[in-house]
Coordinates of N, CA and C in Angstrom, one line a residue:
A1179 N 21.8 -86.7 58.7 CA 20.8 -86.9 59.7 C 19.5 -87.7 60.1
D1180 N 19.9 -88.2 61.9 CA 19.3 -88.9 62.3 C 17.6 -89.6 61.9
E1181 N 16.4 -90.1 61.1 CA 15.3 -90.1 60.8 C 14.6 -90.5 62.1
P1182 N 13.4 -89.2 63.1 CA 12.7 -89.8 64.1 C 12.0 -91.6 64.4
R1183 N 12.5 -91.7 65.0 CA 12.5 -92.6 65.1 C 11.0 -93.2 66.4
T1184 N 9.8 -93.6 65.4 CA 8.8 -93.5 66.2 C 7.9 -94.4 66.8
L1185 N 7.3 -94.5 67.9 CA 7.2 -95.2 69.0 C 6.0 -96.2 68.5
P1186 N 5.5 -97.2 69.1 CA 5.0 -97.8 68.8 C 3.3 -97.4 69.3
P1187 N 2.6 -97.6 69.0 CA 1.2 -96.7 69.3 C 0.8 -96.8 70.6
A1188 N 1.1 -98.1 71.6 CA 0.8 -98.2 72.8 C 1.5 -97.7 73.7
I1189 N 3.2 -97.9 73.4 CA 3.9 -97.4 73.5 C 3.7 -94.9 73.9
Q1190 N 3.6 -95.0 72.8 CA 3.7 -93.8 72.5 C 2.2 -93.0 73.2
K1191 N 1.5 -94.0 73.8 CA -0.3 -93.2 73.9 C 0.7 -93.2 76.1
E1192 N 1.5 -94.0 76.7 CA 1.7 -93.9 77.6 C 2.9 -92.9 77.9
A1193 N 3.8 -93.0 76.9 CA 5.2 -91.6 76.5 C 3.7 -89.8 77.0
D1194 N 2.9 -89.9 75.8 CA 1.6 -89.1 76.1 C 1.4 -88.7 77.6
K1195 N 1.3 -89.7 78.3 CA 0.4 -89.7 79.4 C 1.9 -89.1 80.8
I1196 N 3.3 -89.8 80.3 CA 4.4 -89.5 81.3 C 4.6 -87.7 80.5
R1197 N 4.2 -87.4 79.7 CA 4.6 -85.8 79.5 C 3.9 -85.3 80.3
V1198 N 2.3 -85.7 79.9 CA 1.4 -84.9 80.8 C 1.8 -85.1 81.8
V1199 N 2.2 -85.6 82.9 CA 2.3 -85.5 84.2 C 3.9 -84.6 84.9
L1200 N 4.9 -84.8 84.0 CA 5.9 -83.8 83.8 C 5.4 -82.3 83.6
Q1201 N 4.7 -82.3 82.3 CA 4.1 -80.6 82.4 C 3.3 -80.4 83.5
A1202 N 2.2 -81.1 83.8 CA 1.5 -81.0 85.5 C 3.0 -79.9 86.7
N1203 N 4.0 -81.5 86.4 CA 5.3 -80.6 87.9 C 5.4 -79.4 87.5
F1204 N 5.7 -79.1 86.3 CA 6.3 -77.8 85.9 C 5.7 -76.3 86.5
Q1205 N 4.3 -76.7 85.6 CA 2.8 -76.0 86.4 C 3.0 -75.7 87.5
A1206 N 3.2 -76.4 88.4 CA 2.6 -76.3 90.2 C 3.5 -75.6 90.1
C1207 N 5.1 -75.7 89.9 CA 6.3 -75.4 90.0 C 6.3 -73.7 89.6
N1208 N 5.5 -73.4 88.5 CA 5.4 -71.8 88.2 C 4.8 -71.3 89.0
E1209 N 3.2 -72.1 89.3 CA 2.0 -71.7 90.4 C 2.8 -71.9 92.1
E1210 N 3.8 -72.1 92.1 CA 4.4 -72.2 93.2 C 3.7 -72.9 94.3
N1211 N 3.1 -74.3 93.5 CA 2.1 -74.5 94.1 C 2.1 -76.0 95.0
L1212 N 2.8 -75.9 96.1 CA 3.7 -77.2 96.8 C 2.5 -78.6 96.4
P1213 N 1.5 -78.6 96.8 CA 0.9 -80.0 97.3 C 0.6 -80.6 95.4
A1214 N 0.1 -79.3 94.7 CA -0.1 -79.8 93.6 C 1.7 -80.2 93.0
L1215 N 2.7 -79.9 93.1 CA 3.7 -80.3 93.4 C 4.1 -82.0 94.0
M1216 N 4.0 -82.0 94.8 CA 3.9 -83.5 94.8 C 2.9 -84.4 95.2
E1217 N 1.8 -84.1 94.3 CA 0.8 -85.0 93.6 C 1.9 -85.5 92.6
T1218 N 2.6 -85.1 91.6 CA 3.4 -85.5 90.5 C 4.5 -86.6 90.9
L1219 N 4.5 -86.3 91.9 CA 6.1 -87.3 92.5 C 5.5 -88.6 93.1
S1220 N 6.7 -89.6 93.1 CA 6.4 -91.3 92.7 C 6.1 -91.0 93.7
H1221 N 5.6 -92.0 95.1 CA 5.5 -92.2 96.6 C 7.0 -93.2 96.3
T1222 N 7.6 -93.6 95.9 CA 8.7 -94.2 95.7 C 9.9 -93.0 95.9
M1223 N 9.7 -92.1 95.4 CA 10.6 -91.1 95.2 C 12.0 -90.7 95.9
P1224 N 13.3 -90.9 96.0 CA 14.1 -90.7 97.1 C 13.9 -89.5 97.7
G1225 N 14.5 -89.1 98.6 CA 15.0 -87.2 99.3 C 13.9 -86.9 99.2
Q1226 N 12.4 -87.4 99.5 CA 11.1 -86.7 99.3 C 10.9 -85.5 100.0
Q1227 N 11.2 -85.8 101.4 CA 10.8 -84.6 102.4 C 12.0 -83.6 101.8
Q1228 N 13.8 -84.1 101.4 CA 14.4 -82.9 101.6 C 13.5 -82.1 100.5
F1229 N 13.5 -82.8 99.5 CA 12.8 -82.0 97.8 C 11.8 -81.4 97.8
E1230 N 10.6 -81.5 99.2 CA 9.4 -81.0 99.9 C 10.5 -79.5 100.1
A1231 N 11.0 -79.5 101.3 CA 11.7 -78.6 102.1 C 12.6 -77.9 100.7
E1232 N 12.5 -78.4 99.6 CA 13.9 -77.4 99.0 C 13.1 -76.8 98.0
A1233 N 11.9 -77.4 97.5 CA 10.8 -76.2 96.9 C 10.0 -75.4 97.5
R1234 N 9.6 -75.7 98.6 CA 9.0 -74.4 99.7 C 9.9 -73.2 99.5
Q1235 N 11.2 -74.1 99.7 CA 12.4 -72.1 99.8 C 12.6 -72.3 98.6
M1236 N 12.6 -72.6 98.0 CA 13.0 -72.0 96.5 C 11.3 -71.1 96.2
F1237 N 10.2 -71.4 95.9 CA 9.3 -70.5 96.6 C 9.6 -69.4 96.9
E1238 N 9.6 -69.1 98.3 CA 10.1 -68.4 99.1 C 11.0 -67.5 98.3
D1239 N 12.1 -68.3 97.7 CA 13.3 -67.6 97.0 C 13.3 -66.6 96.3
A1240 N 12.6 -67.6 95.0 CA 13.2 -67.1 93.4 C 11.5 -66.9 93.3
D1241 N 11.7 -66.2 91.6 CA 10.3 -66.5 91.1 C 10.8 -66.8 89.8
V1242 N 10.3 -67.9 89.4 CA 10.8 -68.4 88.2 C 9.6 -69.1 87.7
Y1243 N 9.5 -69.3 86.0 CA 9.3 -69.7 85.0 C 9.9 -71.2 84.6
L1244 N 9.7 -72.8 84.3 CA 9.8 -73.5 83.7 C 9.4 -73.9 82.4
R1245 N 10.1 -74.2 81.6 CA 9.5 -74.4 80.6 C 9.7 -75.7 79.6
L1246 N 8.8 -76.3 79.6 CA 9.5 -77.7 79.2 C 9.2 -77.4 77.4
E1247 N 10.9 -77.9 77.3 CA 11.1 -77.5 75.5 C 11.0 -78.5 74.1
D1248 N 11.8 -79.6 75.4 CA 11.3 -81.1 73.9 C 11.3 -82.4 75.4
F1249 N 10.9 -83.2 74.8 CA 10.5 -84.5 75.7 C 10.7 -85.5 74.9
K1250 N 11.5 -87.4 75.1 CA 11.9 -87.5 74.1 C 11.8 -88.9 75.2
L1251 N 11.2 -90.1 75.3 CA 11.2 -91.3 75.6 C 11.9 -92.3 75.3
I1252 N 13.4 -92.4 75.9 CA 14.9 -93.4 75.8 C 14.7 -94.6 76.0
Q1253 N 13.9 -94.7 77.4 CA 13.5 -96.2 78.3 C 12.5 -96.3 78.7
F1254 N 12.0 -97.7 78.1 CA 10.6 -98.0 78.3 C 10.1 -99.3 79.1
S1255 N 10.2 -99.5 80.4 CA 10.2 -100.9 81.3 C 9.1 -100.3 82.8
P1256 N 8.1 -100.8 82.0 CA 7.0 -100.6 82.9 C 7.7 -101.1 84.4
P1257 N 7.5 -100.7 85.3 CA 6.9 -100.1 85.9 C 7.4 -98.3 85.9
F1258 N 9.0 -98.5 85.2 CA 9.9 -97.4 84.7 C 10.0 -97.1 83.7
A1259 N 10.4 -95.7 83.6 CA 10.7 -95.5 82.3 C 11.2 -93.8 82.3
A1260 N 12.1 -93.6 80.8 CA 13.1 -92.4 81.4 C 12.9 -91.8 80.5
A1261 N 13.0 -90.6 80.1 CA 12.8 -89.3 79.0 C 13.9 -88.5 79.2
R1262 N 14.6 -88.0 78.0 CA 16.0 -87.1 77.7 C 14.3 -85.5 77.5
V1263 N 14.7 -84.9 78.6 CA 13.7 -83.9 78.7 C 15.0 -82.3 78.7
V1264 N 14.8 -81.3 77.8 CA 15.4 -80.3 77.7 C 14.2 -78.8 78.0
Q1265 N 15.2 -78.7 79.4 CA 14.0 -77.6 80.0 C 14.8 -76.0 80.4
V1266 N 14.0 -75.3 79.9 CA 14.0 -74.0 79.9 C 13.8 -73.2 81.6
T1267 N 14.9 -72.5 82.2 CA 13.9 -71.4 83.5 C 14.6 -70.4 83.5
L1268 N 14.0 -69.3 83.5 CA 13.1 -68.5 83.2 C 12.9 -67.5 84.4
P1269 N 14.5 -66.2 84.8 CA 13.2 -65.3 85.7 C 11.4 -64.7 85.2
A1270 N 10.7 -65.4 86.3 CA 9.4 -65.9 85.9 C 8.3 -64.5 84.7
A1271 N 9.2 -62.9 85.8 CA 9.1 -62.2 84.9 C 9.7 -61.4 83.2
E1272 N 10.2 -62.6 82.4 CA 10.3 -62.8 81.5 C 10.5 -64.1 80.3
K1273 N 9.3 -64.9 81.6 CA 9.1 -66.2 80.6 C 8.8 -66.0 79.4
D1274 N 8.0 -65.5 78.3 CA 7.8 -65.2 77.0 C 9.5 -65.4 76.4
R1275 N 11.0 -64.8 76.8 CA 11.7 -64.4 76.0 C 12.0 -66.4 75.8
E1276 N 13.3 -65.7 74.8 CA 13.7 -67.2 75.0 C 14.9 -67.0 75.4
A1277 N 15.6 -68.7 75.7 CA 16.5 -68.7 76.3 C 17.8 -68.0 75.9
V1278 N 18.7 -67.9 77.0 CA 20.1 -67.6 76.1 C 21.1 -68.5 76.9
S1279 N 22.9 -69.2 76.2 CA 23.6 -69.9 76.5 C 24.0 -69.2 77.4
G1280 N 25.0 -69.6 78.4 CA 26.2 -69.6 79.0 C 25.3 -69.2 80.9
P1281 N 25.8 -69.8 82.1 CA 25.5 -70.5 83.0 C 24.9 -68.6 84.0
Q1282 N 23.5 -69.1 84.3 CA 23.2 -68.3 84.3 C 23.0 -67.6 85.7
Q1283 N 23.7 -67.0 86.4 CA 23.2 -67.1 88.0 C 22.3 -65.9 88.9
A1284 N 22.1 -65.2 88.2 CA 21.1 -64.2 89.0 C 19.8 -65.0 89.3
Y1285 N 18.8 -65.9 88.5 CA 18.1 -65.9 89.5 C 17.9 -67.0 90.2
R1286 N 19.3 -68.2 90.0 CA 19.1 -69.3 89.7 C 19.1 -69.1 92.4
G1287 N 19.7 -68.1 92.9 CA 19.9 -67.6 94.5 C 20.6 -69.2 94.6
N1288 N 20.1 -69.5 95.5 CA 20.6 -70.5 96.8 C 20.1 -72.2 96.3
S1289 N 19.2 -72.0 95.8 CA 18.3 -73.8 94.9 C 18.9 -74.6 94.6
A1290 N 19.6 -75.3 95.5 CA 20.0 -76.7 94.8 C 18.5 -76.9 92.8
L1291 N 17.7 -77.0 93.4 CA 16.7 -77.2 92.8 C 17.1 -76.6 91.1
L1292 N 17.6 -75.7 90.6 CA 17.4 -74.6 89.7 C 18.4 -75.0 89.4
P1293 N 18.5 -75.5 88.0 CA 19.7 -75.4 87.0 C 20.9 -74.3 87.2
E1294 N 21.4 -74.8 86.7 CA 22.7 -73.7 86.0 C 22.7 -72.6 85.2
W1295 N 22.1 -73.2 84.2 CA 21.6 -72.7 82.9 C 20.4 -72.4 82.2
E1296 N 19.9 -71.7 82.0 CA 18.6 -71.4 81.1 C 18.0 -72.6 80.7
R1297 N 18.7 -73.3 79.4 CA 18.7 -74.5 78.7 C 19.1 -75.3 79.3
C1298 N 18.9 -76.4 79.6 CA 19.5 -77.7 79.9 C 18.7 -78.9 79.5
V1299 N 20.0 -79.7 80.1 CA 18.9 -81.0 79.7 C 19.7 -81.9 79.9
Y1300 N 18.6 -83.0 80.3 CA 18.7 -84.3 81.5 C 17.9 -85.3 81.2
T1301 N 18.4 -86.5 82.1 CA 17.1 -87.9 82.1 C 16.4 -87.5 83.3
Q1302 N 14.9 -87.7 83.2 CA 14.4 -87.7 84.0 C 14.1 -89.3 83.7
T1303 N 13.4 -90.1 85.2 CA 12.7 -90.7 85.1 C 11.6 -90.9 85.7
F1304 N 10.9 -91.8 85.3 CA 8.9 -92.0 86.1 C 8.7 -93.1 86.6
H1305 N 8.3 -93.5 87.0 CA 7.1 -94.6 88.0 C 5.6 -94.8 88.5
K1306 N 5.0 -95.7 87.3 CA 4.0 -96.2 87.3 C 3.1 -97.0 88.5
S1307 N 2.5 -95.9 89.8 CA 2.0 -96.9 90.7 C 0.5 -96.5 90.8
N1308 N -0.2 -97.8 90.8 CA -2.0 -97.9 90.3 C -2.1 -96.9 89.6
G1309 N -1.7 -97.5 88.5 CA -2.3 -97.2 86.8 C -1.4 -95.9 86.9
K1310 N -0.7 -94.7 87.7 CA -0.9 -93.6 87.2 C 1.1 -93.1 87.5
W1311 N 1.6 -92.1 86.0 CA 2.5 -92.2 85.9 C 3.0 -91.1 86.6
K1312 N 4.5 -90.9 87.3 CA 4.6 -89.8 88.0 C 5.6 -89.5 88.4
V1313 N 6.8 -88.7 88.2 CA 7.6 -88.0 88.2 C 9.4 -88.6 89.4
H1314 N 9.7 -88.9 89.1 CA 10.7 -90.3 90.0 C 12.2 -89.6 90.7
L1315 N 12.7 -89.7 89.6 CA 13.9 -89.0 90.0 C 14.8 -88.1 88.6
I1316 N 15.8 -87.5 89.1 CA 17.2 -87.4 87.6 C 17.5 -88.3 87.8
T1317 N 17.9 -88.6 86.8 CA 19.2 -89.7 87.0 C 20.5 -89.4 86.4
D1318 N 21.1 -88.0 85.6 CA 22.3 -87.5 85.9 C 21.6 -86.4 85.9
R1319 N 23.7 -85.2 85.5 CA 23.7 -84.2 86.0 C 23.3 -83.3 85.0
P1320 N 22.1 -82.3 85.3 CA 21.9 -81.3 84.2 C 23.1 -81.2 83.4
R1321 N 23.1 -80.9 82.2 CA 24.3 -80.1 81.7 C 23.2 -78.9 80.5
E1322 N 24.2 -78.0 80.4 CA 23.6 -77.1 78.8 C 23.6 -77.7 78.1
A1323 N 21.9 -77.5 77.5 CA 21.7 -77.4 76.6 C 21.8 -76.2 75.3
P1324 N 22.8 -75.7 74.9 CA 23.4 -74.5 74.6 C 22.1 -74.1 73.1
V1325 N 21.8 -72.6 73.0 CA 20.8 -71.7 72.4 C 21.9 -72.0 71.0
I1326 N 21.2 -72.3 70.3 CA 21.9 -72.4 68.8 C 21.5 -71.1 68.3
G1327 N 22.0 -70.6 68.0 CA 21.8 -68.8 66.8 C 21.3 -68.3 67.9
N1328 N 21.4 -68.1 69.1 CA 20.4 -66.6 69.9 C 21.4 -66.6 70.7
G1329 N 23.2 -66.6 70.8 CA 24.4 -66.4 71.1 C 24.7 -65.1 70.6
P1330 N 26.2 -64.3 71.7 CA 26.6 -63.1 70.7 C 26.8 -63.4 69.4
D1331 N 27.5 -62.1 68.2 CA 28.0 -62.7 67.5 C 29.3 -63.6 67.2

């Protein structure tokens, strides 16, 4: 098994700040708070108006809960950084349960913002502007992050 690499303290401090803004992004989604969600985004994020329209539609159409399950800083070159993120997306009414493997279309509706799996992994980039880290862009296609030991035997 690989030893977990520890980041230099100065970079770990930045990683913690980045994680906080991503957590705020998830919380805004869970609260269906569009102004708070938009506040977490980088002003340089491409397609921001389209994202805002899709988020508004998602809040109207779906009641979902996002959980940040894992966050690992994988690239740090200010003003940009990237992290490997494991996200769990559940129906809000079931937010306390564990994710299950396989495509989960039921709660997904028609929103392009919702991943096809309950547990997925992707690379999220962040941009630092005016001294604050903001969510920038998902740079790869979210993939299923299989749930170990939770599937049918």
